Backbone as numpy.savetxt, mean C-alpha at the origin, in Angstrom:
# Nx Ny Nz CAx CAy CAz Cx Cy Cz
-16.19 0.74 24.38 -15.16 1.72 23.91 -14.15 1.92 22.25
-14.71 2.40 21.70 -13.80 2.37 20.42 -13.14 3.74 19.95
-11.87 3.26 19.94 -10.62 4.22 20.20 -10.44 4.77 18.88
-9.94 6.23 18.23 -9.93 6.11 16.58 -11.05 6.28 16.18
-11.80 6.51 16.82 -13.64 7.52 16.09 -13.33 7.99 14.91
-12.34 8.79 14.77 -12.51 9.66 13.52 -12.24 8.87 12.06
-11.66 7.37 12.75 -10.64 6.67 11.37 -12.09 6.45 10.44
-11.70 6.13 9.12 -12.38 5.55 8.50 -12.76 3.98 8.36
-12.42 3.81 9.29 -12.15 2.12 9.54 -12.86 1.94 10.63
-12.85 2.82 11.69 -13.10 2.58 13.17 -14.66 1.96 13.21
-15.56 1.99 12.22 -16.52 2.05 12.63 -16.78 0.16 12.45
-16.08 -0.40 11.56 -15.66 -1.52 11.21 -14.85 -2.41 12.71
-14.75 -2.06 13.52 -13.92 -2.38 14.46 -14.98 -2.61 15.78
-14.93 -3.90 16.77 -15.69 -4.22 17.64 -14.46 -3.87 18.67
-14.75 -3.87 19.58 -14.09 -3.74 21.39 -14.54 -4.60 22.71
-14.70 -5.41 22.55 -14.89 -6.54 23.95 -13.44 -6.81 24.71
-14.18 -7.06 25.75 -12.90 -7.42 26.84 -12.93 -8.89 26.92
-11.64 -9.77 26.72 -11.09 -10.91 26.43 -11.22 -11.41 28.07
-12.27 -11.92 28.08 -12.42 -13.15 29.58 -11.12 -13.61 29.92
-10.28 -14.34 29.00 -9.22 -15.00 28.95 -7.68 -14.20 29.81
-7.98 -12.76 29.52 -7.26 -12.05 30.06 -7.51 -10.76 30.93
-9.04 -10.25 30.43 -9.65 -9.25 31.21 -8.55 -7.99 30.38
-7.87 -8.29 29.51 -7.37 -6.99 28.28 -8.88 -7.12 27.21
-8.87 -5.96 26.30 -9.53 -4.94 25.42 -9.06 -6.06 24.22
-9.75 -6.69 23.24 -9.32 -7.44 22.10 -10.32 -7.01 20.84
-9.81 -7.34 19.67 -10.60 -6.48 19.12 -10.88 -7.18 17.39
-11.85 -7.08 16.60 -12.23 -7.59 15.88 -12.79 -6.89 14.82
-12.20 -7.52 13.48 -12.50 -6.45 12.40 -13.77 -7.17 11.82
-14.75 -6.44 11.18 -15.93 -6.96 10.86 -16.14 -6.05 9.19
-15.82 -6.44 8.41 -15.49 -5.58 6.57 -17.14 -5.73 6.35
-17.77 -4.58 5.64 -19.16 -5.36 4.83 -18.42 -6.09 3.76
-19.73 -6.27 3.31 -20.10 -7.36 2.35 -19.08 -6.75 1.19
-19.15 -5.27 0.53 -18.61 -5.37 -0.31 -17.87 -3.68 -0.14
-16.52 -4.33 0.48 -16.05 -3.16 0.98 -15.19 -2.31 0.22
-15.41 -0.37 -0.08 -14.75 0.57 -1.11 -15.31 0.33 -2.27
-16.33 -0.91 -2.46 -16.72 -0.63 -3.49 -17.06 0.81 -4.05
-16.33 0.85 -5.43 -17.37 2.08 -6.59 -18.86 1.61 -7.19
-19.40 2.87 -7.10 -20.62 2.84 -7.71 -20.70 3.42 -9.20
-19.17 3.99 -9.88 -18.85 4.32 -11.30 -19.46 2.75 -12.15
-19.87 3.42 -13.15 -20.72 2.67 -14.00 -19.33 1.92 -14.85
-18.09 2.54 -14.74 -17.32 1.97 -15.56 -16.24 0.91 -14.34
-16.90 0.55 -12.76 -15.98 -0.18 -12.13 -16.38 -1.89 -12.98
-15.99 -2.24 -12.63 -15.36 -4.06 -12.94 -15.12 -5.07 -11.93
-14.91 -6.19 -12.42 -14.44 -7.07 -11.47 -13.26 -7.09 -12.06
-12.31 -6.45 -13.41 -11.38 -6.77 -13.10 -10.87 -5.26 -11.58
-11.32 -4.01 -11.69 -10.86 -3.34 -10.88 -10.77 -4.46 -9.30
-11.81 -5.17 -8.95 -11.87 -5.71 -7.79 -10.68 -6.64 -7.65
-10.36 -7.41 -8.66 -9.25 -8.60 -8.69 -7.93 -7.81 -9.00
-7.61 -6.85 -9.53 -6.01 -6.35 -9.66 -6.10 -4.95 -10.10
-6.88 -4.33 -9.32 -6.48 -2.82 -9.40 -5.27 -2.46 -7.85
-4.68 -1.51 -8.16 -3.16 -1.42 -7.60 -4.28 -0.75 -6.48
-3.49 -0.79 -5.13 -4.10 0.07 -3.73 -4.09 1.21 -3.30
-3.03 1.65 -4.15 -2.49 3.00 -4.05 -3.83 3.61 -5.52
-4.29 3.17 -6.53 -5.12 3.99 -7.58 -6.03 5.07 -6.59
-6.51 6.09 -7.32 -7.49 6.64 -6.95 -6.55 8.30 -6.64
-4.91 8.25 -6.23 -4.78 9.43 -5.68 -4.71 10.60 -6.75
-5.01 10.71 -7.68 -4.99 11.38 -9.02 -6.76 11.58 -9.40
-7.70 11.38 -8.39 -9.04 11.36 -9.18 -9.55 12.50 -10.21
-8.81 13.56 -10.75 -9.04 13.94 -11.95 -9.13 13.16 -12.44
-8.22 12.22 -12.99 -7.68 11.65 -14.23 -8.41 10.36 -14.21
-8.98 10.38 -15.20 -10.52 9.28 -15.81 -9.88 8.12 -15.56
-8.68 7.40 -15.85 -7.53 6.16 -15.32 -7.63 5.55 -14.14
-7.92 6.31 -12.91 -8.18 5.93 -11.82 -9.45 6.00 -11.03
-10.83 6.64 -11.94 -12.00 6.46 -11.51 -12.28 6.51 -10.22
-11.58 7.63 -9.60 -11.44 7.63 -7.85 -11.82 6.48 -7.41
-10.81 5.10 -7.73 -11.16 4.26 -7.58 -10.62 4.08 -5.44
-11.72 3.47 -4.51 -11.08 2.90 -3.31 -11.37 1.47 -3.40
-10.60 1.08 -4.29 -10.48 -0.90 -4.06 -10.39 -1.37 -3.21
-11.13 -3.02 -3.21 -10.70 -3.78 -2.38 -9.26 -4.25 -1.70
-9.29 -3.98 -0.13 -7.37 -3.87 0.02 -7.36 -5.38 -0.88
-7.45 -6.40 -1.07 -6.93 -8.01 -1.45 -6.68 -7.72 -2.90
-6.37 -6.25 -3.76 -5.56 -6.91 -4.85 -4.44 -6.89 -4.66
-3.78 -6.74 -3.85 -2.42 -6.16 -3.57 -1.80 -8.00 -4.14
-0.30 -7.45 -4.94 0.48 -9.48 -5.62 -0.04 -10.71 -4.49
0.18 -10.31 -3.07 0.17 -11.39 -2.40 -1.48 -12.29 -2.87
-2.25 -11.28 -3.39 -3.82 -11.49 -3.03 -3.52 -12.34 -4.71
-3.62 -11.74 -5.42 -3.56 -12.12 -6.84 -3.25 -12.94 -7.38
-2.11 -13.73 -7.16 -1.44 -14.91 -7.19 -2.54 -16.16 -6.69
-3.60 -15.89 -5.74 -4.63 -16.93 -5.90 -5.70 -17.13 -6.79
-6.18 -16.10 -7.02 -7.15 -16.38 -8.02 -6.65 -15.24 -9.46
-4.73 -15.18 -10.04 -4.86 -14.93 -10.96 -5.51 -15.13 -12.27
-5.79 -16.38 -12.87 -6.32 -16.75 -13.65 -7.74 -16.22 -13.71
-8.51 -15.75 -12.66 -9.75 -14.92 -13.23 -9.48 -13.90 -12.96
-8.09 -13.10 -12.47 -8.33 -11.54 -12.88 -7.88 -11.40 -14.23
-7.51 -12.39 -14.73 -6.70 -12.43 -15.91 -7.91 -12.20 -17.10
-8.96 -13.02 -16.70 -10.59 -13.15 -17.89 -11.09 -11.68 -17.06
-11.00 -11.49 -16.21 -11.71 -10.37 -15.88 -11.44 -9.24 -16.56
-10.21 -9.21 -16.59 -9.08 -7.59 -17.14 -9.29 -7.95 -18.64
-8.82 -9.14 -19.31 -9.46 -9.12 -20.71 -10.60 -8.92 -21.62
-11.72 -8.92 -20.28 -12.93 -8.72 -20.62 -13.38 -7.22 -20.53
-12.54 -6.33 -19.55 -12.44 -4.78 -19.03 -11.86 -4.25 -20.12
-10.33 -4.82 -20.77 -9.93 -4.33 -21.96 -10.84 -4.09 -23.39
-11.69 -5.04 -23.52 -12.24 -5.41 -24.84 -13.76 -4.16 -24.12
-14.34 -4.26 -22.94 -15.25 -3.97 -22.45 -14.99 -2.03 -22.94
-14.28 -1.94 -22.33 -13.68 -0.59 -22.12 -12.27 0.45 -22.54
-11.39 -0.84 -22.64 -10.72 -0.07 -23.27 -9.77 0.94 -22.86
-9.61 1.67 -21.74 -9.30 2.17 -21.16 -7.81 2.24 -20.48
-7.30 2.93 -20.18 -5.54 3.04 -19.89 -5.07 1.38 -18.67
-6.21 3.06 -17.80 -6.13 1.62 -16.05 -6.46 0.16 -16.24
-7.19 -0.12 -16.95 -8.10 -1.79 -17.78 -6.64 -2.40 -18.33
-5.59 -1.77 -19.09 -4.44 -2.57 -19.40 -3.95 -2.80 -18.12
-3.32 -1.69 -17.47 -2.42 -2.04 -16.12 -2.78 -3.04 -15.34
-3.88 -2.95 -14.94 -4.48 -4.02 -14.26 -4.38 -5.52 -14.61
-4.77 -5.78 -16.39 -4.68 -6.89 -16.47 -3.52 -7.29 -16.60
-1.84 -6.19 -16.87 -0.90 -6.63 -17.08 -0.11 -7.02 -14.80
-1.16 -6.46 -14.43 -0.89 -6.75 -12.72 -0.92 -8.29 -12.90
-2.48 -8.27 -12.93 -2.59 -10.13 -13.09 -1.63 -10.82 -13.94
-1.14 -10.23 -14.67 -0.57 -11.20 -15.63 1.33 -11.13 -14.98
1.56 -10.10 -14.27 2.32 -10.25 -13.34 2.79 -11.24 -11.83
1.43 -11.45 -11.18 1.67 -12.42 -10.61 1.59 -13.25 -11.57
0.53 -13.92 -12.39 0.87 -15.13 -12.95 2.26 -15.54 -13.26
3.51 -14.71 -13.04 4.45 -15.01 -13.63 4.55 -15.11 -15.20
3.34 -14.25 -16.24 3.79 -14.23 -17.27 4.77 -12.60 -17.61
5.54 -12.77 -17.40 6.50 -11.48 -17.71 6.22 -10.76 -18.67
6.22 -11.72 -19.78 5.98 -11.21 -21.71 4.91 -10.06 -21.78
3.51 -11.08 -21.18 2.68 -10.82 -21.95 2.06 -9.40 -20.54
2.48 -9.03 -19.40 2.61 -8.43 -18.28 2.96 -6.71 -19.28
4.52 -7.43 -19.62 5.20 -6.10 -20.58 4.22 -5.54 -21.64
3.76 -6.27 -22.26 2.92 -5.70 -23.50 1.37 -5.13 -22.76
1.10 -5.40 -21.59 -0.20 -4.93 -21.39 0.53 -3.74 -20.46
1.77 -3.06 -19.80 1.62 -1.94 -19.15 2.20 -1.58 -19.84
2.73 -1.52 -21.28 2.87 -0.60 -22.60 2.00 -0.59 -22.77
1.08 -0.85 -23.15 -0.53 -0.64 -23.86 -0.95 0.50 -22.78
-0.57 0.49 -21.84 -1.12 1.17 -20.66 -0.56 2.35 -20.39
0.38 2.10 -20.76 2.01 3.51 -20.72 1.26 4.36 -22.03
1.50 4.13 -23.34 1.06 4.71 -24.15 -0.44 5.66 -24.35
-1.01 5.23 -23.18 -2.52 5.97 -22.65 -2.14 7.04 -21.79
-0.89 6.84 -21.06 -0.22 7.76 -20.30 -0.46 7.25 -18.71
-0.71 6.13 -18.28 -0.73 5.26 -17.27 0.62 5.44 -16.20
0.65 6.61 -15.55 2.45 6.15 -14.57 2.88 5.03 -13.95
1.71 4.35 -13.34 1.57 3.30 -12.58 2.43 2.51 -13.35
1.58 2.68 -14.87 2.11 1.31 -15.72 3.77 1.36 -16.34
4.16 2.58 -15.96 5.29 3.29 -16.62 6.64 2.68 -15.24
6.40 3.10 -13.93 6.87 2.39 -13.08 6.91 0.94 -12.77
5.71 0.34 -12.85 5.72 -1.77 -13.16 6.65 -1.69 -14.73
7.32 -1.08 -15.99 7.83 -1.68 -16.73 9.30 -0.92 -16.34
9.15 0.11 -15.82 10.84 -0.14 -15.13 11.13 -1.20 -14.06
10.32 -1.33 -13.36 10.58 -2.65 -12.35 11.17 -3.60 -13.11
10.17 -4.54 -14.09 10.09 -5.72 -14.82 11.25 -5.64 -15.67
11.66 -4.66 -16.23 13.31 -4.78 -17.21 14.24 -4.32 -16.23
14.20 -4.02 -15.22 15.49 -3.50 -14.58 15.70 -4.91 -13.76
14.70 -6.19 -13.79 14.82 -7.45 -13.26 15.75 -8.02 -14.37
16.86 -8.44 -14.24 17.92 -9.38 -15.22 18.89 -8.33 -16.23
18.35 -6.96 -16.09 18.79 -6.82 -17.15 20.86 -5.86 -16.74
21.45 -6.18 -17.35 22.85 -5.96 -16.80 23.31 -4.23 -16.83
24.32 -4.69 -16.34 24.65 -2.77 -15.25 24.37 -1.31 -16.44
24.86 -1.69 -17.69 24.60 -0.52 -18.52 23.51 -0.44 -18.56
22.52 -1.45 -19.60 21.30 -1.12 -19.47 20.45 -0.40 -18.27
20.46 -1.36 -17.29 19.81 -0.76 -15.77 19.71 0.87 -15.23
21.39 0.92 -16.00 22.26 2.72 -15.89 20.79 3.20 -16.84
20.61 2.65 -17.72 19.73 3.67 -18.59 18.46 3.42 -18.41
17.73 2.67 -17.39 16.24 2.46 -17.10 16.53 3.74 -16.49
17.70 3.52 -15.30 17.25 4.70 -14.00 17.30 5.87 -14.71
17.97 6.26 -15.52 17.87 7.71 -16.26 16.54 8.14 -16.97
15.81 7.49 -17.42 14.76 6.67 -18.06 13.40 6.67 -17.30
13.63 6.97 -16.36 12.59 6.59 -15.01 12.74 7.59 -14.14
14.17 8.51 -13.86 14.41 9.95 -13.51 13.98 11.23 -14.58
13.54 11.38 -16.07 13.79 11.84 -16.71 11.52 11.36 -17.00
10.96 10.46 -16.45 9.52 10.48 -16.71 9.23 10.77 -15.42
9.81 10.52 -14.10 9.27 11.52 -13.00 9.69 12.98 -13.13
10.40 13.25 -13.56 10.86 14.78 -13.74 9.86 15.34 -14.76
9.24 14.81 -15.71 8.41 15.37 -16.12 6.78 15.36 -15.65
7.01 15.51 -13.92 5.58 15.84 -13.59 5.02 15.17 -13.20
4.49 13.69 -13.24 3.46 13.15 -12.48 3.70 13.13 -11.17
2.55 13.03 -10.36 3.06 12.93 -9.07 3.29 11.63 -8.06
3.03 10.79 -9.05 2.86 9.20 -8.50 4.65 9.15 -8.47
5.00 9.26 -9.50 5.93 8.97 -10.51 7.00 9.87 -9.55
6.49 10.84 -9.14 7.67 11.49 -8.63 8.18 10.83 -7.02
6.89 10.70 -6.76 7.19 10.12 -4.76 7.46 8.87 -5.85
7.37 8.06 -6.24 8.43 6.53 -6.19 9.87 6.63 -6.58
10.13 7.63 -7.67 12.06 8.12 -7.46 11.92 8.38 -6.23
11.45 9.46 -5.89 11.89 9.98 -4.21 12.58 9.25 -3.19
11.19 7.80 -3.07 10.69 6.54 -2.29 12.44 5.87 -2.44
12.65 5.92 -4.31 13.72 4.58 -4.41 14.94 4.94 -3.86
15.14 6.76 -4.52 16.07 7.65 -3.79 16.73 7.40 -2.36
15.61 7.74 -1.89 15.40 7.61 -0.10 15.83 6.87 0.89
15.95 5.35 -0.33 16.13 4.02 0.32 17.70 3.23 -0.74
17.84 4.50 -1.85 18.97 3.39 -2.32 18.26 2.42 -3.54
17.25 2.22 -3.60 16.61 1.08 -4.28 17.24 1.16 -5.90
16.73 -0.11 -6.62 17.33 0.14 -7.80 18.53 0.50 -8.34
19.59 0.61 -7.88 20.57 1.45 -7.96 21.13 2.40 -7.43
20.08 3.05 -7.33 19.69 4.32 -7.14 21.25 5.08 -6.32
21.54 5.89 -6.38 22.48 6.44 -4.93 21.64 7.47 -3.76
21.71 6.81 -2.45 21.24 7.49 -1.74 21.18 9.00 -1.58
19.73 9.48 -1.53 19.73 11.23 -1.22 18.64 11.46 -0.04
19.01 10.91 1.04 17.72 11.58 1.81 17.16 12.29 1.90
18.07 13.84 2.38 17.58 14.64 2.87 17.28 15.67 1.36
17.96 15.45 0.41 16.90 16.14 -1.65 15.68 15.54 -1.37
15.90 14.08 -1.25 14.59 13.73 -1.62 13.16 13.46 -0.16
14.09 13.84 0.72 12.25 13.79 1.75 11.81 15.13 1.64
12.92 16.19 1.22 12.34 18.06 0.95 11.21 17.13 -0.27
11.91 16.33 -1.34 10.90 16.45 -2.72 9.93 15.93 -2.11
8.93 15.20 -1.01 8.24 14.36 -0.66 7.73 15.94 0.23
8.19 16.05 1.10 7.39 18.01 1.73 6.46 18.35 0.75
7.67 18.90 -0.11 6.68 19.77 -1.87 5.92 18.89 -2.22
5.77 17.24 -2.72 4.56 16.48 -3.02 3.61 16.79 -2.10
3.54 16.61 -0.85 2.74 17.05 -0.21 2.10 18.23 0.22
2.67 18.87 0.01 2.07 20.21 -0.21 0.84 20.33 -1.01
1.10 19.79 -2.11 0.43 20.37 -3.90 -0.41 18.86 -3.64
-0.38 17.42 -3.03 -1.24 16.53 -3.30 -1.89 16.73 -1.53
-2.71 17.30 -1.19 -2.84 16.86 0.18 -3.50 16.12 1.00
-4.22 15.13 -0.18 -5.41 14.32 0.47 -4.16 12.50 -0.30
-3.32 12.67 -0.92 -2.48 11.94 -1.24 -2.23 10.17 -0.34
-2.64 9.32 -0.31 -2.36 8.55 0.92 -0.89 8.09 0.57
-0.39 7.94 -0.62 0.37 7.53 -0.33 1.70 8.05 -0.30
1.60 9.30 -0.60 2.83 10.33 -0.02 2.90 10.91 1.48
1.59 11.09 1.95 1.36 11.24 2.81 2.08 9.86 4.02
1.70 9.09 3.33 2.25 7.62 4.15 3.83 7.73 4.45
4.47 8.02 3.12 5.46 7.80 2.75 6.21 8.63 3.77
5.82 10.09 3.87 6.00 11.23 4.39 6.50 10.97 5.95
5.15 10.55 6.29 5.01 10.19 7.57 5.97 9.13 8.08
5.84 7.92 7.42 7.38 7.26 8.00 8.64 8.05 8.20
8.87 8.34 7.24 10.32 9.61 7.38 10.65 10.33 8.27
9.09 10.83 8.86 9.25 11.31 9.78 9.48 10.69 11.30
8.94 9.72 11.28 8.46 8.74 11.91 11.01 7.79 12.85
10.88 7.69 11.36 12.00 7.16 11.49 13.76 7.84 11.31
13.61 9.06 10.86 14.49 9.87 10.95 14.77 9.95 9.84
14.42 9.33 8.34 15.41 9.74 7.46 14.98 11.09 6.41
16.10 11.24 6.44 16.61 12.57 5.75 15.92 13.51 6.47
15.42 13.39 7.75 14.48 14.52 8.75 15.50 14.45 10.20
14.71 15.29 11.20 14.74 15.21 12.37 13.97 14.36 12.61
14.19 13.00 13.70 12.60 12.30 14.30 11.70 13.19 14.62
10.19 13.16 14.27 9.28 14.57 14.62 8.49 13.02 14.96
8.13 12.74 16.44 6.50 12.45 16.47 5.60 12.41 16.28
5.00 13.87 16.64 3.81 14.61 16.26 3.52 15.01 14.89
4.63 14.73 14.36 4.40 14.99 12.18 4.59 13.49 11.88
4.64 12.97 12.65 4.87 11.45 11.58 3.38 11.36 12.41
3.08 10.99 13.10 1.31 10.47 13.45 0.23 11.43 12.71
0.47 12.20 12.58 -0.88 13.38 11.89 -0.47 12.63 10.39
0.59 13.01 9.61 0.72 12.48 8.38 -0.04 10.76 8.00
0.58 10.30 8.82 0.26 8.90 8.46 -1.46 8.61 8.97
-1.69 9.26 9.98 -2.73 9.60 10.16 -4.23 10.13 9.02
-3.46 11.27 8.33 -4.32 10.91 7.32 -4.19 10.64 6.13
-3.08 10.02 5.79 -2.84 8.66 5.17 -4.01 7.52 5.11
-3.94 7.17 6.58 -4.94 5.73 6.35 -6.12 6.30 6.76
-6.51 7.50 6.55 -8.14 8.58 6.32 -8.36 8.84 5.02
-6.97 8.84 4.20 -7.05 9.84 2.89 -8.62 9.03 1.69
-9.28 10.02 1.88 -10.33 9.21 0.81 -9.88 8.93 -0.67
-8.86 9.70 -1.01 -8.47 9.50 -1.86 -7.26 8.50 -2.47
-6.87 6.95 -2.91 -6.37 5.95 -2.52 -6.60 5.71 -1.45
-6.63 3.94 -1.90 -6.76 2.83 -0.77 -5.26 1.97 -0.32
-4.33 2.61 -0.34 -3.23 2.70 0.34 -3.33 2.37 1.61
-3.89 1.74 2.69 -4.27 2.04 3.86 -3.18 1.04 4.25
-3.39 0.05 4.31 -2.55 -1.12 4.74 -1.23 -1.03 5.84
-0.17 -0.39 4.82 0.95 -0.16 5.25 0.83 0.94 6.19
0.02 2.14 6.05 0.05 3.30 7.10 -0.79 2.99 8.46
-1.44 1.83 8.30 -1.32 1.38 9.70 -1.14 0.10 10.85
0.00 0.04 9.78 1.00 -0.76 10.06 1.87 0.08 10.68
2.74 1.20 9.81 3.25 2.52 10.57 2.92 2.85 11.95
1.73 3.08 11.99 0.90 3.61 12.95 0.96 2.19 13.86
0.90 1.70 14.26 0.87 0.77 14.98 2.44 0.52 15.92
3.13 0.52 15.08 4.54 0.79 15.24 4.90 2.36 15.89
4.21 3.37 15.44 4.72 4.25 15.59 4.46 4.75 17.19
3.16 4.10 17.98 2.54 4.18 18.95 2.88 3.41 20.09
3.86 1.96 19.42 4.15 1.33 20.35 6.23 1.75 20.37
6.19 2.64 19.65 7.93 3.33 19.84 8.16 3.61 21.60
8.89 3.04 21.99 9.40 3.64 23.11 9.63 4.91 23.62
10.46 5.26 22.08 10.22 6.89 22.36 9.89 7.90 21.94
8.54 7.16 21.67 7.23 7.96 21.31 6.71 8.29 22.73
6.63 10.06 23.13 6.07 10.52 24.32 4.39 10.11 24.06
3.59 9.70 22.88 2.24 9.87 22.95 1.98 7.91 23.39
2.97 7.01 23.58 2.55 5.73 23.34 1.47 5.09 23.46
0.60 3.99 23.21 -0.33 4.07 23.45 -0.80 2.45 22.96
-1.51 1.62 24.32 -1.30 0.00 23.55 -2.29 -0.41 22.81
-3.20 0.73 23.24 -4.47 0.29 22.57 -4.21 0.83 21.20
-3.97 1.91 21.02 -3.71 2.04 19.44 -3.11 1.25 18.99
-2.11 0.64 19.48 -1.02 -0.65 18.87 -1.99 -1.39 18.21
-2.75 -2.16 19.15 -3.72 -3.62 19.44 -4.24 -3.24 17.95
-5.03 -1.87 17.72 -5.62 -0.99 16.82 -5.59 -1.24 15.62
-4.27 -0.41 15.18 -3.44 -0.33 13.73 -2.83 -2.14 13.97
-2.66 -2.50 14.28 -2.24 -3.90 13.37 -3.20 -4.72 13.20
-3.68 -4.80 13.75 -5.21 -5.33 13.78 -5.91 -5.10 12.68
-5.61 -3.41 12.25 -6.35 -3.09 11.00 -5.42 -3.50 9.62
-4.05 -3.13 9.68 -3.29 -3.79 9.32 -3.35 -4.96 8.34
-3.47 -6.07 9.39 -3.05 -7.65 8.86 -4.44 -7.60 8.37
-5.75 -7.08 8.73 -7.06 -7.55 8.48 -7.15 -6.71 6.43
-6.74 -5.91 6.10 -6.33 -5.38 5.07 -5.35 -6.32 3.97
-4.59 -6.71 4.85 -3.02 -7.61 3.84 -1.59 -7.43 4.44
-1.69 -6.48 4.91 -0.23 -6.46 5.46 -0.10 -7.40 6.70
0.47 -8.73 6.25 1.05 -10.05 6.89 1.51 -9.46 8.39
2.54 -7.92 8.08 3.33 -7.85 9.94 2.44 -6.87 10.06
1.44 -6.79 10.27 0.70 -6.32 10.96 0.39 -7.47 12.23
-0.43 -8.90 11.64 -0.14 -9.72 12.29 1.13 -10.16 13.36
2.03 -10.46 12.69 3.59 -10.62 12.93 3.71 -9.18 14.20
3.38 -8.18 14.05 3.67 -7.43 15.10 2.51 -8.09 16.24
0.98 -8.29 15.82 0.65 -8.74 17.15 1.06 -9.33 18.05
1.72 -10.63 17.16 2.13 -11.71 17.99 3.09 -11.63 19.04
4.13 -10.38 18.51 5.41 -10.16 18.91 5.49 -8.67 20.01
3.75 -8.39 20.75 3.84 -8.32 21.53 4.24 -7.94 22.88
4.56 -7.35 24.19 5.49 -7.71 24.67 4.35 -8.12 26.13
3.59 -7.00 26.40 2.87 -6.59 27.45 1.45 -8.08 27.15
1.51 -8.84 28.79 0.49 -9.94 28.52 -0.53 -10.32 27.52
-0.32 -10.83 26.90 -1.16 -11.49 26.02 -0.86 -13.16 25.93
-1.98 -13.93 25.63 -2.11 -15.33 25.89 -1.48 -16.24 24.92
-1.04 -16.84 25.07 0.01 -17.82 23.68 -1.62 -17.98 22.97
-2.35 -18.66 22.85 -4.03 -18.02 22.08 -3.88 -16.94 21.40
-3.78 -15.97 21.80 -3.86 -14.90 20.71 -2.84 -14.75 19.80
-1.26 -14.84 20.65 -0.39 -14.92 19.95 -0.12 -16.23 18.77
-0.71 -17.33 18.91 -1.40 -18.36 17.86 -2.08 -18.21 16.58
-3.01 -17.49 17.54 -3.77 -16.91 16.02 -3.58 -16.15 15.57
-2.95 -15.24 16.44 -2.14 -14.14 14.79 -1.11 -14.57 14.00
-0.11 -15.70 14.53 0.53 -16.48 13.63 0.10 -17.06 12.84
-1.05 -17.65 12.67 -1.44 -18.59 11.64 -2.67 -16.73 10.64
-2.99 -16.65 10.73 -3.31 -15.28 10.43 -2.06 -14.71 9.45
-0.51 -14.35 10.18 0.13 -14.07 9.55 0.42 -15.32 8.25
0.51 -16.56 8.80 0.70 -17.02 7.99 0.21 -17.29 6.83
-1.52 -17.60 6.72 -2.53 -17.46 5.72 -1.93 -16.45 4.92
-1.90 -15.31 5.04 -1.25 -13.64 4.07 -0.46 -14.31 3.36
0.24 -14.53 4.12 1.90 -15.04 3.39 2.11 -16.20 3.44
1.61 -16.89 1.53 1.97 -18.15 1.56 3.47 -18.52 1.64
3.93 -20.09 2.06 5.22 -19.89 1.92 6.49 -19.19 2.98
5.65 -17.62 3.50 6.65 -16.47 4.59 7.72 -18.17 5.16
8.93 -17.56 4.92 9.49 -18.21 6.12 9.70 -16.78 7.01
8.88 -15.99 7.10 9.02 -14.86 8.40 8.16 -15.41 9.63
6.85 -15.84 8.43 5.60 -16.10 9.50 6.22 -17.62 9.78
6.74 -18.59 8.75 6.29 -19.50 9.67 7.54 -20.06 10.50
């Protein structure tokens, strides 16, 4: 039996009875090269350092409609940042595209080389890469004084207002939760996300953020049906590989005691997928499932979470 059959990842999940508990258990079996692009411009740099949300605007050549490997988040890059930097330096020399410099910046950032990362992000931003503009804002904001931070927030707002979908989304999220010293404005920023979701219907990042807002009632009333629909669309979207967080949120949505569509099988399925895609909270949530799980089950997923979060106080 395999539920969520419509999911793009369901084909990699096998379901079998657990001989200890009699309940179903789920195992994730990824293909040898998951989500690998066939583009001629695809490089080892894309594999090692691409952002999981790249691909949200496939008409732009610096995204290359990538469906990148899930281990390209910062928590993974730090383990092999030297290899990522070498691969991305080669890509910048071979292709010289903005996304190559952006990915080089991510690898340098993960290695702790702030100045080199800023230089690479600046090069990518000069080529029009919106994700580089956001990363520059974050790096420069850290450690800046109040006056400079205010100037950076204003520059971020102007960049978002220029019309790029990703920057608008990140700006909306920042005001939705009050990140980076922005004054919270949940209702207006929820409306902005709603407008963006209507304009970019297959954007996994926008759909996921909007789905979470519906689930938690941030800037709007709680709507479990809308949340489930949007999070599933984010999870299955072919544009962008931002899959782990929507999967973890779907697990939480199906576990929510107030959700009339609670489903314990869907809970375990989505938490497992989230963990396998690099979201340690997916594994941690499995550890704390309330209904009859063995100690061995809980310890196994606790160790999985620790392995993903090197030095994580929460996991330890």
